Amino acid sequence: MQEYRANHRIRAREVFLVAADGKKLGVVGITDAMAAARQAGLDLVEVSSNSTPPVCKILDFGKFRYELAKRDREAKRHNLAAKVKEMKFHVNIDPHDYATKMRHAEEFLWKGMKVKIVMAFRGREMQHQNLGQDLVKTIRNDLKLVGAADADPKLIGKNITMMLTPLPVKKRVRRWTTEEAEGAYEEEEGENGAPEQAQATPETTPSPSPTPS
């Protein structure tokens, strides 16, 4: 988040002053600008340091910083939501490999990314599409605490695909992993407008689900 100078941290001797209601008051000395901010019971904030003289506005600095942080969090969420991680499976996947892929998929969903599940058939495995469908449904069930399928699994060519979208932050619960996800943006507004930490109680890591042979 960009840092802004406020009150006594402002270095300019003159500033272009903007009142709390948005009215442009023109160029004034820093002493007069500080006095106007104190009289309004607010702060003097340098909102544009590249101008000559710099532009300063009278406002509530605490609220101003909160709104900036909120916008940054929203931007990060949107950036993560635009990312899609692809996870490829085969019908004869080893239980250990399955559990590893579940941990990775849960981590991606926990961080707010979409996960594309691809069940790839090789050679004669196409004769066992029902096993692939069952495994995809098992994957969907094993990740239901952090993500939900956009639609039922679909067979496209030699692959069965399914897209998983993260659940709302406060509804995500870890099953396959226990450590905190770096980059998981869990703060949301509470009723009073202040950030509120989402709680996600991790469960004991389960044994890998049986997979078809």
mmCIF file of C-alpha atoms in Angstrom:
data_model
loop_
_atom_site.group_PDB
_atom_site.id
_atom_site.type_symbol
_atom_site.label_atom_id
_atom_site.label_comp_id
_atom_site.label_asym_id
_atom_site.label_seq_id
_atom_site.Cartn_x
_atom_site.Cartn_y
_atom_site.Cartn_z
ATOM 1 C CA MET A 1 0.000 0.000 0.000
ATOM 2 C CA GLN A 2 1.308 3.451 -0.913
ATOM 3 C CA GLU A 3 2.471 5.529 2.012
ATOM 4 C CA TYR A 4 1.059 9.024 2.493
ATOM 5 C CA ARG A 5 2.501 11.812 4.599
ATOM 6 C CA ALA A 6 0.164 13.474 7.047
ATOM 7 C CA ASN A 7 0.217 16.455 9.410
ATOM 8 C CA HIS A 8 3.730 17.233 10.687
ATOM 9 C CA ARG A 9 5.320 14.734 8.287
ATOM 10 C CA ILE A 10 4.452 16.942 5.306
ATOM 11 C CA ARG A 11 7.653 18.711 4.204
ATOM 12 C CA ALA A 12 6.371 21.330 1.747
ATOM 13 C CA ARG A 13 6.126 24.960 2.845
ATOM 14 C CA GLU A 14 3.118 25.565 0.625
ATOM 15 C CA VAL A 15 0.369 23.158 -0.463
ATOM 16 C CA PHE A 16 -2.664 23.188 -2.717
ATOM 17 C CA LEU A 17 -5.402 22.688 -0.130
ATOM 18 C CA VAL A 18 -8.625 20.763 -0.644
ATOM 19 C CA ALA A 19 -11.296 20.971 2.069
ATOM 20 C CA ALA A 20 -13.031 17.924 3.548
ATOM 21 C CA ASP A 21 -16.079 18.572 1.353
ATOM 22 C CA GLY A 22 -13.914 18.606 -1.786
ATOM 23 C CA LYS A 23 -13.845 22.374 -2.206
ATOM 24 C CA LYS A 24 -10.538 23.623 -3.645
ATOM 25 C CA LEU A 25 -9.090 26.318 -1.413
ATOM 26 C CA GLY A 26 -5.996 27.023 -3.519
ATOM 27 C CA VAL A 27 -2.367 27.435 -2.512
ATOM 28 C CA VAL A 28 -1.805 28.178 1.176
ATOM 29 C CA GLY A 29 1.097 27.984 3.593
ATOM 30 C CA ILE A 30 1.569 24.720 5.458
ATOM 31 C CA THR A 31 0.909 26.441 8.789
ATOM 32 C CA ASP A 32 -2.480 27.719 7.625
ATOM 33 C CA ALA A 33 -3.335 24.331 6.123
ATOM 34 C CA MET A 34 -2.506 22.562 9.403
ATOM 35 C CA ALA A 35 -4.617 25.102 11.311
ATOM 36 C CA ALA A 36 -7.590 24.492 8.990
ATOM 37 C CA ALA A 37 -7.306 20.727 9.527
ATOM 38 C CA ARG A 38 -7.168 21.135 13.315
ATOM 39 C CA GLN A 39 -10.183 23.437 13.232
ATOM 40 C CA ALA A 40 -12.125 20.743 11.337
ATOM 41 C CA GLY A 41 -11.023 18.097 13.834
ATOM 42 C CA LEU A 42 -9.361 16.122 11.034
ATOM 43 C CA ASP A 43 -5.937 15.492 9.510
ATOM 44 C CA LEU A 44 -3.995 17.154 6.733
ATOM 45 C CA VAL A 45 -2.952 14.461 4.236
ATOM 46 C CA GLU A 46 -0.646 14.846 1.246
ATOM 47 C CA VAL A 47 -2.666 13.007 -1.420
ATOM 48 C CA SER A 48 -0.430 13.974 -4.372
ATOM 49 C CA SER A 49 3.256 14.537 -3.730
ATOM 50 C CA ASN A 50 4.193 14.849 -7.427
ATOM 51 C CA SER A 51 2.345 18.130 -7.931
ATOM 52 C CA THR A 52 3.950 21.538 -7.414
ATOM 53 C CA PRO A 53 2.957 22.468 -4.829
ATOM 54 C CA PRO A 54 1.788 19.078 -3.469
ATOM 55 C CA VAL A 55 -1.951 18.567 -3.089
ATOM 56 C CA CYS A 56 -3.163 18.127 0.472
ATOM 57 C CA LYS A 57 -6.660 17.293 1.636
ATOM 58 C CA ILE A 58 -8.369 17.639 4.987
ATOM 59 C CA LEU A 59 -9.741 14.231 5.979
ATOM 60 C CA ASP A 60 -9.809 11.441 8.558
ATOM 61 C CA PHE A 61 -6.407 9.796 8.042
ATOM 62 C CA GLY A 62 -7.341 6.575 9.857
ATOM 63 C CA LYS A 63 -10.423 6.057 7.709
ATOM 64 C CA PHE A 64 -8.445 7.014 4.600
ATOM 65 C CA ARG A 65 -5.802 4.330 5.292
ATOM 66 C CA TYR A 66 -8.477 1.729 6.018
ATOM 67 C CA GLU A 67 -10.199 2.368 2.691
ATOM 68 C CA LEU A 68 -6.864 2.093 0.842
ATOM 69 C CA ALA A 69 -6.069 -1.208 2.569
ATOM 70 C CA LYS A 70 -9.548 -2.491 1.742
ATOM 71 C CA ARG A 71 -9.061 -1.676 -1.947
ATOM 72 C CA ASP A 72 -5.679 -3.429 -1.931
ATOM 73 C CA ARG A 73 -7.229 -6.572 -0.431
ATOM 74 C CA GLU A 74 -10.002 -6.559 -3.008
ATOM 75 C CA ALA A 75 -7.495 -6.156 -5.837
ATOM 76 C CA LYS A 76 -5.460 -9.104 -4.544
ATOM 77 C CA ARG A 77 -8.585 -11.230 -4.262
ATOM 78 C CA HIS A 78 -9.578 -10.440 -7.833
ATOM 79 C CA ASN A 79 -6.070 -11.242 -9.072
ATOM 80 C CA LEU A 80 -6.095 -14.605 -7.303
ATOM 81 C CA ALA A 81 -9.619 -15.389 -8.465
ATOM 82 C CA ALA A 82 -8.472 -14.915 -12.058
ATOM 83 C CA LYS A 83 -5.824 -17.622 -11.667
ATOM 84 C CA VAL A 84 -6.691 -21.223 -12.538
ATOM 85 C CA LYS A 85 -4.540 -24.117 -11.346
ATOM 86 C CA GLU A 86 -4.854 -27.383 -13.245
ATOM 87 C CA MET A 87 -4.585 -30.702 -11.397
ATOM 88 C CA LYS A 88 -4.283 -33.859 -13.523
ATOM 89 C CA PHE A 89 -5.374 -37.311 -12.301
ATOM 90 C CA HIS A 90 -5.474 -40.852 -13.667
ATOM 91 C CA VAL A 91 -7.873 -43.620 -12.699
ATOM 92 C CA ASN A 92 -5.062 -45.752 -11.223
ATOM 93 C CA ILE A 93 -3.556 -42.971 -9.076
ATOM 94 C CA ASP A 94 -1.630 -44.124 -6.029
ATOM 95 C CA PRO A 95 -3.309 -43.233 -2.669
ATOM 96 C CA HIS A 96 -0.190 -41.316 -1.553
ATOM 97 C CA ASP A 97 -0.138 -39.291 -4.786
ATOM 98 C CA TYR A 98 -3.864 -38.672 -4.396
ATOM 99 C CA ALA A 99 -3.378 -37.233 -0.899
ATOM 100 C CA THR A 100 -0.530 -35.031 -2.147
ATOM 101 C CA LYS A 101 -2.687 -33.653 -4.946
ATOM 102 C CA MET A 102 -5.514 -33.031 -2.476
ATOM 103 C CA ARG A 103 -3.196 -30.963 -0.308
ATOM 104 C CA HIS A 104 -2.081 -28.883 -3.292
ATOM 105 C CA ALA A 105 -5.629 -28.412 -4.569
ATOM 106 C CA GLU A 106 -6.866 -27.400 -1.122
ATOM 107 C CA GLU A 107 -4.012 -24.901 -0.788
ATOM 108 C CA PHE A 108 -4.902 -23.261 -4.115
ATOM 109 C CA LEU A 109 -8.595 -23.036 -3.212
ATOM 110 C CA TRP A 110 -7.734 -21.758 0.263
ATOM 111 C CA LYS A 111 -5.789 -18.910 -1.327
ATOM 112 C CA GLY A 112 -8.722 -18.013 -3.559
ATOM 113 C CA MET A 113 -7.636 -19.605 -6.837
ATOM 114 C CA LYS A 114 -9.825 -21.757 -9.054
ATOM 115 C CA VAL A 115 -8.792 -25.366 -9.587
ATOM 116 C CA LYS A 116 -9.430 -27.282 -12.809
ATOM 117 C CA ILE A 117 -9.610 -31.029 -12.238
ATOM 118 C CA VAL A 118 -8.595 -33.081 -15.281
ATOM 119 C CA MET A 119 -9.147 -36.851 -15.295
ATOM 120 C CA ALA A 120 -6.941 -38.014 -18.173
ATOM 121 C CA PHE A 121 -7.470 -41.413 -19.788
ATOM 122 C CA ARG A 122 -4.588 -43.255 -21.442
ATOM 123 C CA GLY A 123 -5.095 -45.981 -24.014
ATOM 124 C CA ARG A 124 -7.485 -48.658 -22.778
ATOM 125 C CA GLU A 125 -8.403 -46.585 -19.718
ATOM 126 C CA MET A 126 -11.139 -45.073 -21.899
ATOM 127 C CA GLN A 127 -13.002 -48.326 -21.307
ATOM 128 C CA HIS A 128 -13.263 -47.376 -17.618
ATOM 129 C CA GLN A 129 -14.883 -43.954 -17.880
ATOM 130 C CA ASN A 130 -17.221 -44.881 -15.040
ATOM 131 C CA LEU A 131 -14.212 -45.259 -12.731
ATOM 132 C CA GLY A 132 -12.962 -41.849 -13.802
ATOM 133 C CA GLN A 133 -16.374 -40.292 -13.156
ATOM 134 C CA ASP A 134 -16.453 -41.873 -9.693
ATOM 135 C CA LEU A 135 -12.970 -40.578 -8.867
ATOM 136 C CA VAL A 136 -13.827 -37.045 -10.005
ATOM 137 C CA LYS A 137 -16.889 -37.120 -7.752
ATOM 138 C CA THR A 138 -14.681 -38.334 -4.890
ATOM 139 C CA ILE A 139 -12.327 -35.400 -5.500
ATOM 140 C CA ARG A 140 -15.269 -33.001 -5.468
ATOM 141 C CA ASN A 141 -16.458 -34.437 -2.157
ATOM 142 C CA ASP A 142 -12.965 -34.384 -0.610
ATOM 143 C CA LEU A 143 -12.583 -30.674 -1.440
ATOM 144 C CA LYS A 144 -16.125 -29.559 -0.617
ATOM 145 C CA LEU A 145 -14.970 -27.715 2.528
ATOM 146 C CA VAL A 146 -12.949 -25.215 0.472
ATOM 147 C CA GLY A 147 -14.486 -25.256 -3.006
ATOM 148 C CA ALA A 148 -17.572 -26.077 -5.037
ATOM 149 C CA ALA A 149 -17.920 -27.366 -8.594
ATOM 150 C CA ASP A 150 -19.148 -24.865 -11.169
ATOM 151 C CA ALA A 151 -20.916 -27.697 -13.007
ATOM 152 C CA ASP A 152 -21.052 -31.489 -13.192
ATOM 153 C CA PRO A 153 -17.936 -33.228 -14.572
ATOM 154 C CA LYS A 154 -17.834 -33.313 -18.383
ATOM 155 C CA LEU A 155 -16.135 -35.707 -20.787
ATOM 156 C CA ILE A 156 -14.222 -33.715 -23.410
ATOM 157 C CA GLY A 157 -12.186 -35.869 -25.759
ATOM 158 C CA LYS A 158 -10.132 -38.219 -23.589
ATOM 159 C CA ASN A 159 -10.476 -36.123 -20.434
ATOM 160 C CA ILE A 160 -13.133 -35.596 -17.808
ATOM 161 C CA THR A 161 -12.920 -32.011 -16.560
ATOM 162 C CA MET A 162 -14.428 -30.169 -13.611
ATOM 163 C CA MET A 163 -13.837 -26.606 -12.394
ATOM 164 C CA LEU A 164 -13.794 -25.880 -8.666
ATOM 165 C CA THR A 165 -14.376 -22.359 -7.357
ATOM 166 C CA PRO A 166 -13.318 -21.330 -3.812
ATOM 167 C CA LEU A 167 -16.053 -21.018 -1.212
ATOM 168 C CA PRO A 168 -16.496 -17.621 0.488
ATOM 169 C CA VAL A 169 -13.546 -16.979 2.811
ATOM 170 C CA LYS A 170 -15.449 -17.470 6.051
ATOM 171 C CA LYS A 171 -16.826 -20.824 4.901
ATOM 172 C CA ARG A 172 -13.489 -22.384 3.956
ATOM 173 C CA VAL A 173 -12.295 -25.128 6.284
ATOM 174 C CA ARG A 174 -9.054 -27.054 5.941
ATOM 175 C CA ARG A 175 -9.173 -30.831 5.769
ATOM 176 C CA TRP A 176 -5.978 -31.937 4.065
ATOM 177 C CA THR A 177 -3.615 -29.267 5.381
ATOM 178 C CA THR A 178 -3.169 -27.554 8.727
ATOM 179 C CA GLU A 179 -0.605 -24.782 8.214
ATOM 180 C CA GLU A 180 -1.689 -21.222 7.468
ATOM 181 C CA ALA A 181 -1.833 -20.444 3.776
ATOM 182 C CA GLU A 182 0.551 -17.653 2.846
ATOM 183 C CA GLY A 183 -1.332 -15.113 0.776
ATOM 184 C CA ALA A 184 -4.804 -16.155 1.948
ATOM 185 C CA TYR A 185 -6.701 -12.895 2.263
ATOM 186 C CA GLU A 186 -9.129 -13.623 5.075
ATOM 187 C CA GLU A 187 -10.031 -10.177 6.326
ATOM 188 C CA GLU A 188 -13.599 -9.069 5.712
ATOM 189 C CA GLU A 189 -15.635 -6.245 7.099
ATOM 190 C CA GLY A 190 -17.516 -6.815 10.311
ATOM 191 C CA GLU A 191 -20.762 -5.119 11.175
ATOM 192 C CA ASN A 192 -18.927 -2.087 12.518
ATOM 193 C CA GLY A 193 -16.896 -1.669 9.331
ATOM 194 C CA ALA A 194 -13.654 -2.912 10.917
ATOM 195 C CA PRO A 195 -11.656 -5.841 9.480
ATOM 196 C CA GLU A 196 -12.758 -9.183 10.808
ATOM 197 C CA GLN A 197 -10.613 -12.329 10.735
ATOM 198 C CA ALA A 198 -12.256 -15.340 9.152
ATOM 199 C CA GLN A 199 -11.985 -18.511 11.187
ATOM 200 C CA ALA A 200 -11.273 -21.828 9.523
ATOM 201 C CA THR A 201 -10.859 -24.740 11.901
ATOM 202 C CA PRO A 202 -8.622 -27.395 10.360
ATOM 203 C CA GLU A 203 -9.558 -31.039 10.715
ATOM 204 C CA THR A 204 -7.217 -33.967 11.188
ATOM 205 C CA THR A 205 -5.741 -34.998 7.853
ATOM 206 C CA PRO A 206 -7.784 -37.998 6.714
ATOM 207 C CA SER A 207 -6.502 -41.145 5.076
ATOM 208 C CA PRO A 208 -6.595 -40.934 1.271
ATOM 209 C CA SER A 209 -9.887 -42.022 -0.213
ATOM 210 C CA PRO A 210 -9.808 -45.478 -1.846
ATOM 211 C CA THR A 211 -9.151 -45.175 -5.560
ATOM 212 C CA PRO A 212 -10.165 -47.590 -8.276
ATOM 213 C CA SER A 213 -7.575 -50.046 -9.457
#
